[in-house]
Amino acid sequence: MLGLSEFIMVGILPQIARGLNISEVTVGNLVSLFAVAYAPATPIGSAFSARFPRFATHMMLVAVFLVGNILCMVAPNYPILLIARIMIALVAGTTVAVSMTYAPDVSSAANRTRFIAWVFSGFSIASVAGVPVGTWVAGTFGWRAAFALIVVLTVALMLAMVLVLPRNSHPMTIGFLPQFRLFADRRIRLGVFAVLFGAAASYVFYTYLTPILRDEIGIPQRFVSIGLMVFGAACLCSNLYSGRLANRGTGVAPLARIRPIYLMQAVLLCLLAFAKLLPVAGALLLIVLGLFMYLQNSASQVLYMDVAARAHPGSMNLAASLNSMSFNIGIALGSAVGGVVNDEFGLTWLGPFGAVFALLAALTVSGLHPTRAELGA
């Protein structure tokens, strides 16, 4: 539901612009403002929520999410729509973080990384299936109907949460500011920067995936949506396989072992510059890049949670939020760099510039030194 609400704006942007009689650029600003609110609110909200009962906090966050989407559905003008989108952004990252804390309660230790991978895969599922459905609903019944769909499904989701989620909770007695001592841990900082650079590496080109498919690969406009769905399916596989990679040890070990993957990603991104010369090979290359896109997710989450559990137990909620925070900062950085590169040099150079970020991610994880116990677990 979080992924559907976040991504659907891209698909229904023209309808909203027409419906509220504003420019598409103005509506497009909602996407960047969403990320601007999301990134700082995630760690702050997660640290604050640690002092309260988990289930009640979780339900309250989803209730705010529901109200935000109701406001989107009935928004009579742009200011109300802006307030609604910011309201959703303020709780989205914290909701993901609280969801992660259920791992030891709803899955065995052996299945922990699969649980994490499936939670993250929700965003990929939203991009593959949810967004096309939401876009079709908006095109058929109007853009407000897309938000009505989210509202109805969210109510059903809240009922399911009441029925199945455990009520046990372990509120932290540590103060708000002391939780942020977590950032003094070198391992945490390296994990944050690795995810940030890894996300930026992909979003330099992913932000412009549609024009790449159309202008570099040569896919006719009417088939671009199919290409986007295929890429989305590759991203879903990437999220799920990240759980297997994260099973290779504990603590910092899984992310340290991602370094060869970052290096391979850098090579593939450089090859993207030649996609126009061999369109079929370029299309296959994009699918492979989709398979690489989220391989770091579960490994980084394991690092944050394990390091916090052992060295900073009062900061577990904050630790659970770091992946979402880092990834969204990486999205903003990669998109911004991609925009400059596209304007100055063209689509062809997006891949090589993304490769620079992949190399920075590889360099960052080189600073992680797993213990023998972490490697052998």
CSV table of C-alpha atoms in Angstrom, one decimal, residues 16-268:
chain,number,residue,atom,x,y,z
A,16,ILE,CA,-4.4,15.5,-11.7
A,17,ALA,CA,-3.0,18.5,-13.6
A,18,ARG,CA,-6.2,18.6,-15.8
A,19,GLY,CA,-8.5,18.0,-12.9
A,20,LEU,CA,-7.1,20.7,-10.7
A,21,ASN,CA,-6.3,23.1,-13.6
A,22,ILE,CA,-2.6,23.3,-12.8
A,23,SER,CA,0.6,22.5,-14.8
A,24,GLU,CA,2.1,19.1,-14.9
A,25,VAL,CA,5.4,20.5,-13.5
A,26,THR,CA,3.5,21.7,-10.5
A,27,VAL,CA,2.0,18.3,-9.9
A,28,GLY,CA,5.4,16.8,-10.6
A,29,ASN,CA,6.8,18.8,-7.7
A,30,LEU,CA,4.7,16.6,-5.4
A,31,VAL,CA,7.1,13.7,-6.1
A,32,SER,CA,10.2,15.6,-5.1
A,33,LEU,CA,8.5,17.2,-2.1
A,34,PHE,CA,7.4,13.7,-1.0
A,35,ALA,CA,11.0,12.5,-0.9
A,36,VAL,CA,12.1,15.7,0.9
A,37,ALA,CA,9.6,15.1,3.7
A,38,TYR,CA,10.2,11.3,3.7
A,39,ALA,CA,14.0,11.3,4.3
A,40,PRO,CA,14.2,13.3,7.6
A,41,ALA,CA,10.9,12.2,8.9
A,42,THR,CA,11.8,8.5,8.8
A,43,PRO,CA,14.6,8.4,11.4
A,44,ILE,CA,12.9,11.1,13.6
A,45,GLY,CA,9.6,9.3,13.6
A,46,SER,CA,11.2,5.9,14.2
A,47,ALA,CA,13.2,7.1,17.2
A,48,PHE,CA,10.1,8.8,18.6
A,49,SER,CA,7.9,5.8,18.1
A,50,ALA,CA,10.2,3.5,20.1
A,51,ARG,CA,8.8,4.7,23.4
A,52,PHE,CA,5.3,3.6,22.6
A,53,PRO,CA,3.5,0.2,22.3
A,54,ARG,CA,4.3,-1.2,18.9
A,55,PHE,CA,0.9,-2.4,17.6
A,56,ALA,CA,-0.9,0.7,18.7
A,57,THR,CA,1.8,2.9,17.0
A,58,HIS,CA,1.7,0.8,13.9
A,59,MET,CA,-2.1,1.1,13.6
A,60,MET,CA,-1.9,4.9,14.3
A,61,LEU,CA,0.7,5.3,11.5
A,62,VAL,CA,-1.5,3.4,9.0
A,63,ALA,CA,-4.5,5.5,10.2
A,64,VAL,CA,-2.7,8.7,9.3
A,65,PHE,CA,-1.7,7.1,6.0
A,66,LEU,CA,-5.5,6.4,5.4
A,67,VAL,CA,-6.5,10.0,6.3
A,68,GLY,CA,-3.8,11.3,3.9
A,69,ASN,CA,-5.2,9.3,1.0
A,70,ILE,CA,-8.8,10.3,1.8
A,71,LEU,CA,-7.6,13.9,1.6
A,72,CYS,CA,-5.9,13.1,-1.8
A,73,MET,CA,-9.2,11.6,-3.0
A,74,VAL,CA,-11.3,14.7,-2.1
A,75,ALA,CA,-8.7,17.5,-2.5
A,76,PRO,CA,-10.4,20.5,-4.1
A,77,ASN,CA,-7.1,22.2,-4.9
A,78,TYR,CA,-3.4,21.9,-5.0
A,79,PRO,CA,-2.6,23.1,-1.5
A,80,ILE,CA,-4.8,20.4,0.1
A,81,LEU,CA,-3.3,17.8,-2.2
A,82,LEU,CA,0.2,19.0,-1.1
A,83,ILE,CA,-0.7,18.7,2.6
A,84,ALA,CA,-2.1,15.2,2.0
A,85,ARG,CA,1.0,14.0,0.2
A,86,ILE,CA,3.3,15.4,2.9
A,87,MET,CA,1.1,13.8,5.6
A,88,ILE,CA,1.6,10.4,3.9
A,89,ALA,CA,5.4,11.0,3.5
A,90,LEU,CA,5.8,11.8,7.2
A,91,VAL,CA,4.5,8.4,8.3
A,92,ALA,CA,5.6,6.1,5.3
A,93,GLY,CA,9.2,5.5,6.4
A,94,THR,CA,8.4,5.0,10.0
A,95,THR,CA,5.7,2.5,9.0
A,96,VAL,CA,8.3,0.4,7.1
A,97,ALA,CA,10.6,0.6,10.1
A,98,VAL,CA,8.0,-0.6,12.6
A,99,SER,CA,7.0,-3.4,10.1
A,100,MET,CA,10.7,-4.6,10.2
A,101,THR,CA,10.6,-5.0,14.0
A,102,TYR,CA,8.0,-7.8,13.7
A,103,ALA,CA,10.7,-10.1,12.2
A,104,PRO,CA,11.6,-12.0,15.3
A,105,ASP,CA,7.9,-12.4,16.3
A,106,VAL,CA,6.5,-13.7,13.0
A,107,SER,CA,9.4,-15.6,11.5
A,108,SER,CA,12.0,-18.1,12.7
A,109,ALA,CA,15.6,-17.0,12.8
A,110,ALA,CA,16.3,-19.0,9.7
A,111,ASN,CA,13.6,-17.1,7.8
A,112,ARG,CA,14.4,-13.6,9.1
A,113,THR,CA,16.1,-12.5,5.9
A,114,ARG,CA,13.2,-13.8,3.8
A,115,PHE,CA,10.8,-11.8,5.9
A,116,ILE,CA,12.9,-8.6,5.3
A,117,ALA,CA,13.1,-9.3,1.6
A,118,TRP,CA,9.4,-9.8,1.3
A,119,VAL,CA,8.7,-6.5,3.1
A,120,PHE,CA,10.9,-4.7,0.8
A,121,SER,CA,9.5,-6.5,-2.2
A,122,GLY,CA,6.1,-4.9,-1.5
A,123,PHE,CA,7.4,-1.7,-3.3
A,124,SER,CA,8.5,-3.8,-6.3
A,125,ILE,CA,5.1,-5.5,-6.4
A,126,ALA,CA,3.5,-2.0,-6.3
A,127,SER,CA,5.5,-0.9,-9.3
A,128,VAL,CA,4.8,-4.1,-11.3
A,129,ALA,CA,1.1,-4.6,-10.6
A,130,GLY,CA,-0.3,-1.8,-8.4
A,131,VAL,CA,0.7,1.2,-10.5
A,132,PRO,CA,-0.6,-0.1,-13.8
A,133,VAL,CA,-3.9,-1.0,-12.2
A,134,GLY,CA,-4.1,2.3,-10.4
A,135,THR,CA,-3.3,4.1,-13.7
A,136,TRP,CA,-6.0,2.2,-15.5
A,137,VAL,CA,-8.5,3.0,-12.8
A,138,ALA,CA,-7.6,6.7,-13.1
A,139,GLY,CA,-7.9,6.7,-16.8
A,140,THR,CA,-11.2,4.9,-16.7
A,141,PHE,CA,-13.0,6.5,-13.7
A,142,GLY,CA,-10.9,9.6,-13.0
A,143,TRP,CA,-7.8,10.2,-10.8
A,144,ARG,CA,-9.8,10.4,-7.6
A,145,ALA,CA,-10.9,6.8,-8.1
A,146,ALA,CA,-7.3,5.7,-7.9
A,147,PHE,CA,-7.0,7.2,-4.4
A,148,ALA,CA,-10.4,5.7,-3.6
A,149,LEU,CA,-9.0,2.3,-4.5
A,150,ILE,CA,-6.1,2.9,-2.1
A,151,VAL,CA,-8.5,3.9,0.7
A,152,VAL,CA,-10.6,0.8,0.3
A,153,LEU,CA,-7.6,-1.5,0.3
A,154,THR,CA,-6.1,0.3,3.3
A,155,VAL,CA,-9.2,-0.3,5.3
A,156,ALA,CA,-9.1,-4.0,4.4
A,157,LEU,CA,-5.4,-4.0,5.3
A,158,MET,CA,-6.1,-2.5,8.8
A,159,LEU,CA,-8.7,-5.2,9.5
A,160,ALA,CA,-6.1,-7.9,8.5
A,161,MET,CA,-3.5,-6.2,10.8
A,162,VAL,CA,-6.0,-6.4,13.7
A,163,LEU,CA,-6.6,-10.1,13.1
A,164,VAL,CA,-3.0,-11.4,12.6
A,165,LEU,CA,-0.3,-9.1,14.0
A,166,PRO,CA,1.1,-9.9,17.5
A,167,ARG,CA,0.4,-7.5,20.3
A,168,ASN,CA,3.6,-8.0,22.3
A,169,SER,CA,5.7,-5.0,22.6
A,170,HIS,CA,9.0,-3.8,24.1
A,171,PRO,CA,8.9,0.0,24.4
A,172,MET,CA,12.3,1.5,24.9
A,173,THR,CA,13.1,3.6,28.0
A,174,ILE,CA,16.0,5.3,26.4
A,175,GLY,CA,15.5,9.0,25.6
A,176,PHE,CA,14.9,10.4,22.1
A,177,LEU,CA,18.3,12.0,21.4
A,178,PRO,CA,20.4,9.2,22.9
A,179,GLN,CA,19.1,6.9,20.3
A,180,PHE,CA,21.0,8.9,17.6
A,181,ARG,CA,24.3,7.8,19.2
A,182,LEU,CA,23.7,4.9,16.8
A,183,PHE,CA,25.2,7.1,14.1
A,184,ALA,CA,28.5,7.3,16.0
A,185,ASP,CA,29.0,3.6,15.1
A,186,ARG,CA,31.4,3.4,12.1
A,187,ARG,CA,29.6,0.3,10.8
A,188,ILE,CA,26.3,2.0,10.7
A,189,ARG,CA,27.7,5.0,8.9
A,190,LEU,CA,29.4,2.8,6.3
A,191,GLY,CA,26.1,0.9,5.8
A,192,VAL,CA,24.2,4.1,5.3
A,193,PHE,CA,26.6,5.4,2.7
A,194,ALA,CA,26.8,2.1,0.9
A,195,VAL,CA,23.0,2.0,0.5
A,196,LEU,CA,22.9,5.7,-0.5
A,197,PHE,CA,25.6,5.2,-3.2
A,198,GLY,CA,24.0,1.9,-4.4
A,199,ALA,CA,20.6,3.6,-4.8
A,200,ALA,CA,22.1,6.6,-6.6
A,201,ALA,CA,23.9,4.2,-9.0
A,202,SER,CA,20.6,2.8,-10.2
A,203,TYR,CA,18.5,5.9,-10.1
A,204,VAL,CA,20.8,7.9,-12.3
A,205,PHE,CA,19.4,5.8,-15.2
A,206,TYR,CA,16.2,4.5,-13.7
A,207,THR,CA,14.7,8.0,-13.5
A,208,TYR,CA,15.0,8.2,-17.3
A,209,LEU,CA,14.1,4.6,-18.0
A,210,THR,CA,11.1,5.5,-20.3
A,211,PRO,CA,13.2,7.7,-22.6
A,212,ILE,CA,16.0,5.1,-22.6
A,213,LEU,CA,13.6,2.4,-23.7
A,214,ARG,CA,12.1,4.7,-26.3
A,215,ASP,CA,15.2,6.6,-27.7
A,216,GLU,CA,18.1,4.3,-26.9
A,217,ILE,CA,16.6,0.8,-27.2
A,218,GLY,CA,14.1,1.9,-29.9
A,219,ILE,CA,10.9,0.4,-28.3
A,220,PRO,CA,7.8,1.9,-29.8
A,221,GLN,CA,5.9,4.2,-27.4
A,222,ARG,CA,2.9,1.8,-27.3
A,223,PHE,CA,5.1,-1.0,-25.9
A,224,VAL,CA,7.1,1.1,-23.4
A,225,SER,CA,4.6,0.1,-20.6
A,226,ILE,CA,5.3,-3.5,-21.3
A,227,GLY,CA,9.1,-2.8,-21.0
A,228,LEU,CA,8.5,-1.0,-17.7
A,229,MET,CA,6.6,-4.0,-16.3
A,230,VAL,CA,9.3,-6.4,-17.4
A,231,PHE,CA,11.9,-4.2,-15.7
A,232,GLY,CA,9.7,-4.1,-12.6
A,233,ALA,CA,9.5,-7.9,-12.5
A,234,ALA,CA,13.3,-8.0,-12.6
A,235,CYS,CA,13.4,-5.6,-9.6
A,236,LEU,CA,11.0,-7.9,-7.7
A,237,CYS,CA,13.3,-10.8,-8.3
A,238,SER,CA,16.2,-8.6,-7.1
A,239,ASN,CA,14.4,-7.9,-3.8
A,240,LEU,CA,13.5,-11.5,-3.2
A,241,TYR,CA,17.0,-12.8,-4.0
A,242,SER,CA,18.5,-10.2,-1.7
A,243,GLY,CA,17.1,-12.3,1.1
A,244,ARG,CA,19.3,-15.2,0.1
A,245,LEU,CA,22.4,-13.1,-0.1
A,246,ALA,CA,21.6,-11.7,3.4
A,247,ASN,CA,21.6,-15.3,4.8
A,248,ARG,CA,25.4,-15.4,4.2
A,249,GLY,CA,26.4,-14.5,7.8
A,250,THR,CA,25.3,-12.0,10.3
A,251,GLY,CA,26.2,-8.4,11.3
A,252,VAL,CA,28.3,-6.6,8.7
A,253,ALA,CA,29.2,-9.8,6.8
A,254,PRO,CA,26.3,-10.0,4.3
A,255,LEU,CA,26.8,-6.4,3.1
A,256,ALA,CA,30.6,-6.8,3.0
A,257,ARG,CA,30.1,-9.7,0.6
A,258,ILE,CA,28.1,-7.4,-1.7
A,259,ARG,CA,31.2,-5.7,-2.9
A,260,PRO,CA,31.7,-7.9,-6.0
A,261,ILE,CA,28.1,-7.2,-6.9
A,262,TYR,CA,28.7,-3.4,-6.8
A,263,LEU,CA,31.8,-3.9,-9.1
A,264,MET,CA,29.8,-6.0,-11.6
A,265,GLN,CA,27.0,-3.4,-11.5
A,266,ALA,CA,29.6,-0.7,-12.3
A,267,VAL,CA,30.8,-2.6,-15.4
A,268,LEU,CA,27.2,-3.2,-16.6
